[in-house]
CSV table of C-alpha atoms in Angstrom, one decimal:
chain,number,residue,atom,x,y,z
P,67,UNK,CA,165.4,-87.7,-112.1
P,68,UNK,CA,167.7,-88.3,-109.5
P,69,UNK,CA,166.7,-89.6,-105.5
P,70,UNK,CA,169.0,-88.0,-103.0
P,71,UNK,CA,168.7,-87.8,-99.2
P,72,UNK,CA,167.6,-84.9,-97.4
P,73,UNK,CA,171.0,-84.0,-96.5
P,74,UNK,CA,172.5,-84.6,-100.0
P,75,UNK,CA,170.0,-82.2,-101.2
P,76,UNK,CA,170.7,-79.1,-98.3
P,77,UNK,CA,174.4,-79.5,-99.3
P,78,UNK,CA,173.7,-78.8,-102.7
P,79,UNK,CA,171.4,-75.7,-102.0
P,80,UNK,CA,174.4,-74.6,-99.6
P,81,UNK,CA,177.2,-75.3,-102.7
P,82,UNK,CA,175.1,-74.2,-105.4
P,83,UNK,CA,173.0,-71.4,-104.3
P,84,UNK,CA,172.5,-69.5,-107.6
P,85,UNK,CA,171.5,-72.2,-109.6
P,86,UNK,CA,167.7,-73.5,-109.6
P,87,UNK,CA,166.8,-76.5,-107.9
P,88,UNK,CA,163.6,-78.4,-108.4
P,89,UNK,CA,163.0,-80.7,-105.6
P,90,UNK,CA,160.2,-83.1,-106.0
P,91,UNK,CA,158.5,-84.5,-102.6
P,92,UNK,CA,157.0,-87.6,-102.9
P,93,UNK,CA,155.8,-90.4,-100.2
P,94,UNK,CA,156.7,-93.9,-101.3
P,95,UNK,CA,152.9,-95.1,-100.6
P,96,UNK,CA,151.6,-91.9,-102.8
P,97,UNK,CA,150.2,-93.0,-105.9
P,98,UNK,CA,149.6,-90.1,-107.3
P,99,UNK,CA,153.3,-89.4,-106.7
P,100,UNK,CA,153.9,-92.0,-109.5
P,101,UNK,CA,151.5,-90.8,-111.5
P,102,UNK,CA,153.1,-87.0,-111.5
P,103,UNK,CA,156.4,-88.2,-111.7
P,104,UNK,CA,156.1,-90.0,-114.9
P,105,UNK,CA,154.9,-86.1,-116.3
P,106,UNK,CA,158.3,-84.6,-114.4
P,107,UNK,CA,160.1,-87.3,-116.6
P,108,UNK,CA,158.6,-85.2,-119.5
P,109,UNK,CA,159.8,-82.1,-118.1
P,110,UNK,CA,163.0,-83.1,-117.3
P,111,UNK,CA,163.8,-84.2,-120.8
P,112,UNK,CA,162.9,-80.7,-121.5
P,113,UNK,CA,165.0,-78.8,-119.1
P,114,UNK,CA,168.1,-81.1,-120.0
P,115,UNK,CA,170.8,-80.9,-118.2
P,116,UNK,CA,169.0,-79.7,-115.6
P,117,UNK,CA,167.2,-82.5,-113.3
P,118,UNK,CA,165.1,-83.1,-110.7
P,119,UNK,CA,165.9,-83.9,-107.6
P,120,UNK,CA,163.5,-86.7,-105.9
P,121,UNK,CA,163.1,-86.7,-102.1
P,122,UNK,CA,160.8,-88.5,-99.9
P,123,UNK,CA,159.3,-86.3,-97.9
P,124,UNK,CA,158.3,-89.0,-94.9
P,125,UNK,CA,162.2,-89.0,-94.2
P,126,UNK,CA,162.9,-85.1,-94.5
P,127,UNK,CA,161.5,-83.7,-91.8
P,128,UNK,CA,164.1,-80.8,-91.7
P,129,UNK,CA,163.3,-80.1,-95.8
P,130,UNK,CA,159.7,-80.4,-94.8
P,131,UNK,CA,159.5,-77.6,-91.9
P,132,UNK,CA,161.9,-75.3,-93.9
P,133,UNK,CA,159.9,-75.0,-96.9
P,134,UNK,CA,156.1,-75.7,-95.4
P,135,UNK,CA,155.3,-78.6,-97.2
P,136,UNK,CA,152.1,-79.9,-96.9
P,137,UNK,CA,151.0,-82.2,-99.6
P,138,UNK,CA,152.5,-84.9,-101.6
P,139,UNK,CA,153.2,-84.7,-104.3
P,140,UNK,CA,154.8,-81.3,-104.5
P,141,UNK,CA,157.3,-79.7,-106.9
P,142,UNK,CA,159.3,-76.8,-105.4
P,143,UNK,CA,161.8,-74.5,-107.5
P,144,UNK,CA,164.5,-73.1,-105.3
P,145,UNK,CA,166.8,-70.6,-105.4
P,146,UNK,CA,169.4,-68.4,-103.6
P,147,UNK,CA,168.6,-70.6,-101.0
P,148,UNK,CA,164.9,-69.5,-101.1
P,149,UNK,CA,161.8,-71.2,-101.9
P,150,UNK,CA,160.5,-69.0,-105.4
P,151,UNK,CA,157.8,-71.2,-106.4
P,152,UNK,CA,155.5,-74.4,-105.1
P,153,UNK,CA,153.8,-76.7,-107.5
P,154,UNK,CA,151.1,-78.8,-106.0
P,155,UNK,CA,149.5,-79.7,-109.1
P,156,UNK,CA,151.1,-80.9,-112.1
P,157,UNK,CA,148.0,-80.0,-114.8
P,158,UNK,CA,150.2,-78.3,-117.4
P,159,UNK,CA,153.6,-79.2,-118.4
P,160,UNK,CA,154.3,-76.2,-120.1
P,161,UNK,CA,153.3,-73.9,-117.7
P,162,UNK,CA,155.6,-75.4,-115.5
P,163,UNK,CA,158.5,-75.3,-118.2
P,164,UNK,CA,157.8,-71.7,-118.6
P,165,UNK,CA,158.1,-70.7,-114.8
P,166,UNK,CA,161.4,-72.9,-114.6
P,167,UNK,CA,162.6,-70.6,-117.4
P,168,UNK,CA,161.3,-67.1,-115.9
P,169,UNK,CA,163.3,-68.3,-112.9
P,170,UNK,CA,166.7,-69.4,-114.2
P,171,UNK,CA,167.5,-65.9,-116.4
P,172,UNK,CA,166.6,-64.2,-113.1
């Protein structure tokens, strides 16, 4: 999992459009942010090379608006510029792996 700012992580929607991006909104106060992010970990070793993309949504505002955010955590899969898919709760790991999947051989 990689932390980038909010402009480090529009540039790479902007360069990359095609490709999936999972951006992961936390709040560095949010303790259940910790929690979920120790189960992206898991995921992430599952979607290798692929990685999440940390961001803290307090100091996004622009990221924030774009996509509607209104919880932290929150898990959003982008595409094509284009918000496919928000993940508020982080229950099954799997479930999520399986979406990611669905989404990248579209």
């Amino acid at each position: 999992m990689i932390e980038i700012s909010e402009e480090q992580a529009l540039e790479r929607m902007t360069n990359y459009p095609n490709e999936l991006t999972l951006l992961f909104f936390v709040s560095p106060f949010c303790y259940t942010c910790r929690v979920e992010e120790r189960k992206l970990e898991v995921l992430e070793k599952m979607i290798a090379p692929m990685k999440i993309i940390k961001i803290n949504g307090m100091v996004s505002p622009n990221l924030i608006e774009k996509f509607k955010i209104t919880k932290v955590p929150s898990l959003l899969l982008v595409k094509d510029n284009e918000l496919k898919s928000s993940i508020y709760t982080f229950y099954s790991i799997p479930e999520i792996f399986e979406k990611i999947n669905r989404l990248q051989s579209d």
